Structure formats: structure tokens, C-alpha cells
Amino acid sequence: MNYIVAITREFDINSDIVMQDEKIVCAFDSKHERLQECLDSLAQRLPASLFLKSSSHSENEIKPKKLAKFDSKYPLNLALCPTCQKELFDVSSRRYYYPFISCSCCGGNYSFLNKYPYKRENTSWKFIRPCDECEKEVESVGLRESHVLNSCHNCAVPVRLVNKTTERYANDAGSFRTMFEVAAKALVDKKKLLMKTTFGYRLFYTVQNKNHHSILMMINASKITDYLALITEEFNALLSIERPIMHVTLKSEELKNIWGANTAYVKYPDDGFTILLGTELQKLGIDFIAYEDVDENCDADILMDYDLEINSQQDMRFFLNKDIQFIAEGERISFPSHNLRAKNLVSITEEYAGIPQGDAMFFDKMEHLDSVEVMGANVLEGDNERYHEKQKYFSIDEGSFMSVVAEHDLFGKKCVGAYFDEEPSFLYYDGRNVLRIVPPKHFDSSNILDEISSLREGSDRLIENLKKKLPEIYKKLELLQTRENVKLFEAVAIILGLDEENMKGVSVEAMKFVGKGGIQIDTHVKDNRFDHAAFLASIISYQLAGVSSVILAYSIFESFGDYFYEILSELKGKTKATEIILCGTHFANQSLFSRMQRNLKMTPPYMNKNYPIGKESAVVGGVYI
């Protein structure tokens, strides 16, 4: 919204611009002589966004009487807007090849925040004084009006590039261009580059060095569809100003062979550092690179660094399935946020807190917020800190479930729902309170082989055959019994013989399936709880029968889809609930979600809109427990 406000102020056009029913409503002075020029500028410069779908216009007799007000109460962590990207490559600009480039409406500004209120003295830039030209921009209308972190080559921090024998610094356009040229050439020479971007530390390397944590970064927009099989919505999402990570299908046989899969987690460059590196790589004929989010202690051949503290956020992972889209996980874009109706209490979950601010709640990292006087505190269970004399505890699944209730204003309605993040759980909201009808059952690996052996008559032979025919898998399961905090899908991945032993590995394997239907995996319950032993035994029996890991992986999620549908249907009937809710990161799985979508065709489920469907949203729902 601020982007539209900034441009209308540039053209001195009176306007009323507000958020209303999840829409940006703009009223312009239609008689203004520069209105068409302003609208043309908006069309060229307005960033594509995941949350802007369409537009319409109509006439209104009420005439705006003043310029719209620019509001920059808190910083954003967005990719560069079209205006800043254009300036980044404009030789005549003060910010040509300036990696810290940003404006009031884009860039990694949140990363430098220390505390509120959002002022320069409360950020990592507090000791760096803006030059006269940057100060004038802050006081003038436009995209850098009130820009707290406004800077350019003349008033910035130097960046250094260090390897084992040399160290070079950059503090102007020429030296920055040389620095990124050197960094790009090092990557082509198979070196690993640790880069401190404005979004945190990233380790870059060629795709031949990929590992299970690698993300494929496409750096040549004109060739993305040569390598990836994308629908229009996926292409637009990748290049949106939110720049999410997306799980998409690979088109290039070369990439499939390198990646060892037909899908990959993919991203497009977002901040100045990454965009400039990508530009220099393109000049060397490179269309894609691999990277992973790391910390400053990660080992690398070359380091690009600067002397400013940053607080990175987990990147957004976005999910698309036909006409359904949601945020699968991550902090960027969703936080900080100021919305939903306020309550006189605080909600606390690990790093994040929600506090009342005016008539809405404000959600952000707790370290950025001052103390407030409230009537009570709702705190995530397991937190031993005492925040308030009236303190109430809630679980992660309850918080996530209630965040969906809050976002869709389902207060007062009966809802049943499922939460799926490693372990399934089922919840019920009676219009006032949320109840865990079927709590998650912790997966205990300490005696899993014996549990499978004693399931039923003949189960002992199943384990004997596993030990005899698949000794490597048997040994790995034996080792699991000596470890703590083992995840269910770690055991699943081991049984399937996958290299990546986690939920992600099983999901990637399932995406290789191109058939029409799978086989039935045992997802029944025992004592009203999910039966881990029966589930794993079923997978083992199919594995011993020679069923491929691809079919098995797909069938696991298909069977889970049926399992959730059966339980939810039963609960809905018993409770007379009218609405169904899905939450938990594991629902961001194409195989599972497609099955759920088919099963729940007559009663489409509610899911988060502006917040991740996973544990990150619990702080939001915690307000309304």
C-alpha cells in the first residue's frame, strides 16, 4: 500500500488509500492533470505480489482533499522493487552496483532492526550518518520518503572479500563491480562463497556440489522455463516481490540428473548482494547456482562480509496447487504484522510475541518489543519463563488451529481440524474454546523393532526377513533405537532406503510418481491414537515385496489423506461442527494436499491466509486461546 501512496505523492495527487476487506482501496482526484501519468507510472513500477490478484475501478463523487499519508512504522523484508532494481544498474545513479540499495517499500530493512520504535538509532545503521543527498530524499516525497535506512555509496559501510591469502574492500561502484566479478569467477572455479546478504548468511556453490539442504537459485529470468516446468502462477510467484522458495518440477534433464530428482526447491535472487552476484554469473554463462541459508561460522573458500549486525528470518516457502495457495512455512513477509482484533493480553511462542497495539495485535520477535501492561499472558507450553501473574499455556497445534479461526473470523462457529507437523493431531473448537480431541502421539523409536515384531501373529517373521534381505535398513533402524527425539518420517525414509532421511526426502520421492493411484498403507489408530508400529510395518512389508520407493512414498501421503478425511468426517458428525480446518507444515505436500482436496471437495477446508500454516502461526492463535 505504501508503494502506491509514495507514487501518488510524487505526482502531488490527492488520494485516499486504505486497506478494506483485504483489498487496497484507492480514491484519486480524477480531475488532476497528472493522474494518467501517475497511473502509467504505477503500471510500470508497482511490484508483482503474491497477494495482488486483480484490480477494478469505478467512479465516486467524493473527492479526496489531501495527499495520502505515508506510514512506515515498521521495516519490511522484501525483495527489491522495480524502481530500486532499475537504479541498481543505472550507471548515472548514486546507487549503481550498491548492494545495500533499498527504499521504504522494499529491501532487507528488517534484518537491521534492534528495537522499536523504528528509527535509525534503533538499527545497526545508527553510527552511519546519511549524506546530504540521502537526507534530502528522506525529507522529500517518493519511495525514499521517511526511509530510515537510506544510504548510498557516499554514506555506507565497506564490504570486504576475503580468502585464505588476500583481502579486498569495496566502497564505490567500481570496486563493488570488481568484487562481484571476482566472487562470480570463484564460483565458476568450483569455490564456495559465504556471503552476508541483507537477509542473512548464504553459502553459494555450483549445483554439482548440492546437498540435502541446497536450494536451486535461478538467476536468468529469461531462461527459467527452459529449466523448470512451471504453470503461470508458479512463474509469477517466483518473481514476485516476496521472492518465496517453491517446490517445483524440473524440466531440464541435465538438472534432473544433477539434482537426482524431478523436483527441486527453487528461488530467484532477492536482495542487492544476490542480484549483483547473479548478474555477474550470467555474464559468465551461468543460469543457475545452488545455495543454502547458513550462519557466519559456515566453512567456505571465500567470505563476503561487512561490519553491521543483522537478524535473519527464515525464508518463506510458498505452496501452490491449482487455485489454492498458502504459506507453507517461514517468517519473512508474515512478520512483523499488525492486524486482527486486539485483546488485552500477550501471546508468546519461543522467539515471537503478540501484543495489543491500538485496536489490533502486533506480532514480532520478542527481542524487538518493550514490555506492556496487560491482563494476562498466553504462553506456549514448555516455556518456563514467568511473564505475567496470570499465565495460561497452550500447545503448538492449538495455537496454529486458532490462528485459522482468527484469520477467517470463525469465532462462535463449531470447527474441527487436523494439525500435521511430524505427528497428526485433531482439534475441536466449540465456538469459545479449543480442545485437543486426539493429541499427537510422540514417536518413540527406542523399542520400535520389538513393537513391530509383536503387532500380530507372524509379525516377528517380518523383522527377520528385513534383517536377512535388507540388512542395511535393519542396521539403521537398530541405531534409531539408541537415539532420542527421532522423527517418524526419519524412520520412514530409512525404510524406503532414501539418502535424505526426513520428511522432505519422502516428499521429494513421492513427487517422482506419475501413475494414477497408489497402494493402501496402514494408517489405522490404536487406543484412539495413530499406530506408528502398524504404519511402519505396512511399509516394510511392501518394501520386502519389491514395491518401489516412489510408489510407496506417494502411497504414504495418499493414505494419510484418507486417514485425515475419515477422522475429520467422524469428528464433524459427532460434534455437529460446520467448518473444517487444516494446519501444520506437512499439509504443504502436493501428494497429500491433492488427496485432501479431492476428499474434502464438498466441504473445502479453511487454512491460513497471511501466516504460515505451520508452527510459526501459533503466536497469532495464542491470542485467542
Tab-separated table of C-alpha atoms in Angstrom, residues 414-417 427-428 437 564-581 600 602-604:
chain	number	residue	atom	x	y	z
A	414	LYS	CA	-18.098	-25.035	15.608
A	415	CYS	CA	-14.937	-26.242	13.844
A	416	VAL	CA	-12.974	-29.484	13.697
A	417	GLY	CA	-9.489	-29.677	12.277
A	427	LEU	CA	-8.814	-30.458	17.415
A	428	TYR	CA	-12.301	-29.109	18.059
A	437	ILE	CA	-9.676	-34.345	20.813
A	564	PHE	CA	-7.369	-37.453	7.890
A	565	TYR	CA	-10.605	-37.433	5.929
A	566	GLU	CA	-12.037	-40.417	7.831
A	567	ILE	CA	-11.206	-38.981	11.259
A	568	LEU	CA	-12.377	-35.454	10.376
A	569	SER	CA	-15.636	-36.751	8.924
A	570	GLU	CA	-16.283	-38.786	12.059
A	571	LEU	CA	-15.492	-35.839	14.353
A	572	LYS	CA	-17.579	-33.464	12.273
A	573	GLY	CA	-20.567	-35.767	12.581
A	574	LYS	CA	-20.190	-36.294	16.322
A	575	THR	CA	-19.644	-32.616	17.198
A	576	LYS	CA	-22.087	-31.146	14.662
A	577	ALA	CA	-19.257	-28.861	13.514
A	578	THR	CA	-19.877	-26.814	10.376
A	579	GLU	CA	-16.300	-25.974	9.406
A	580	ILE	CA	-13.071	-27.937	8.809
A	581	ILE	CA	-9.589	-26.522	9.421
A	600	LEU	CA	-12.948	-32.564	1.053
A	602	MET	CA	-17.833	-30.769	-0.754
A	603	THR	CA	-16.525	-29.049	2.392
A	604	PRO	CA	-13.362	-27.088	1.411
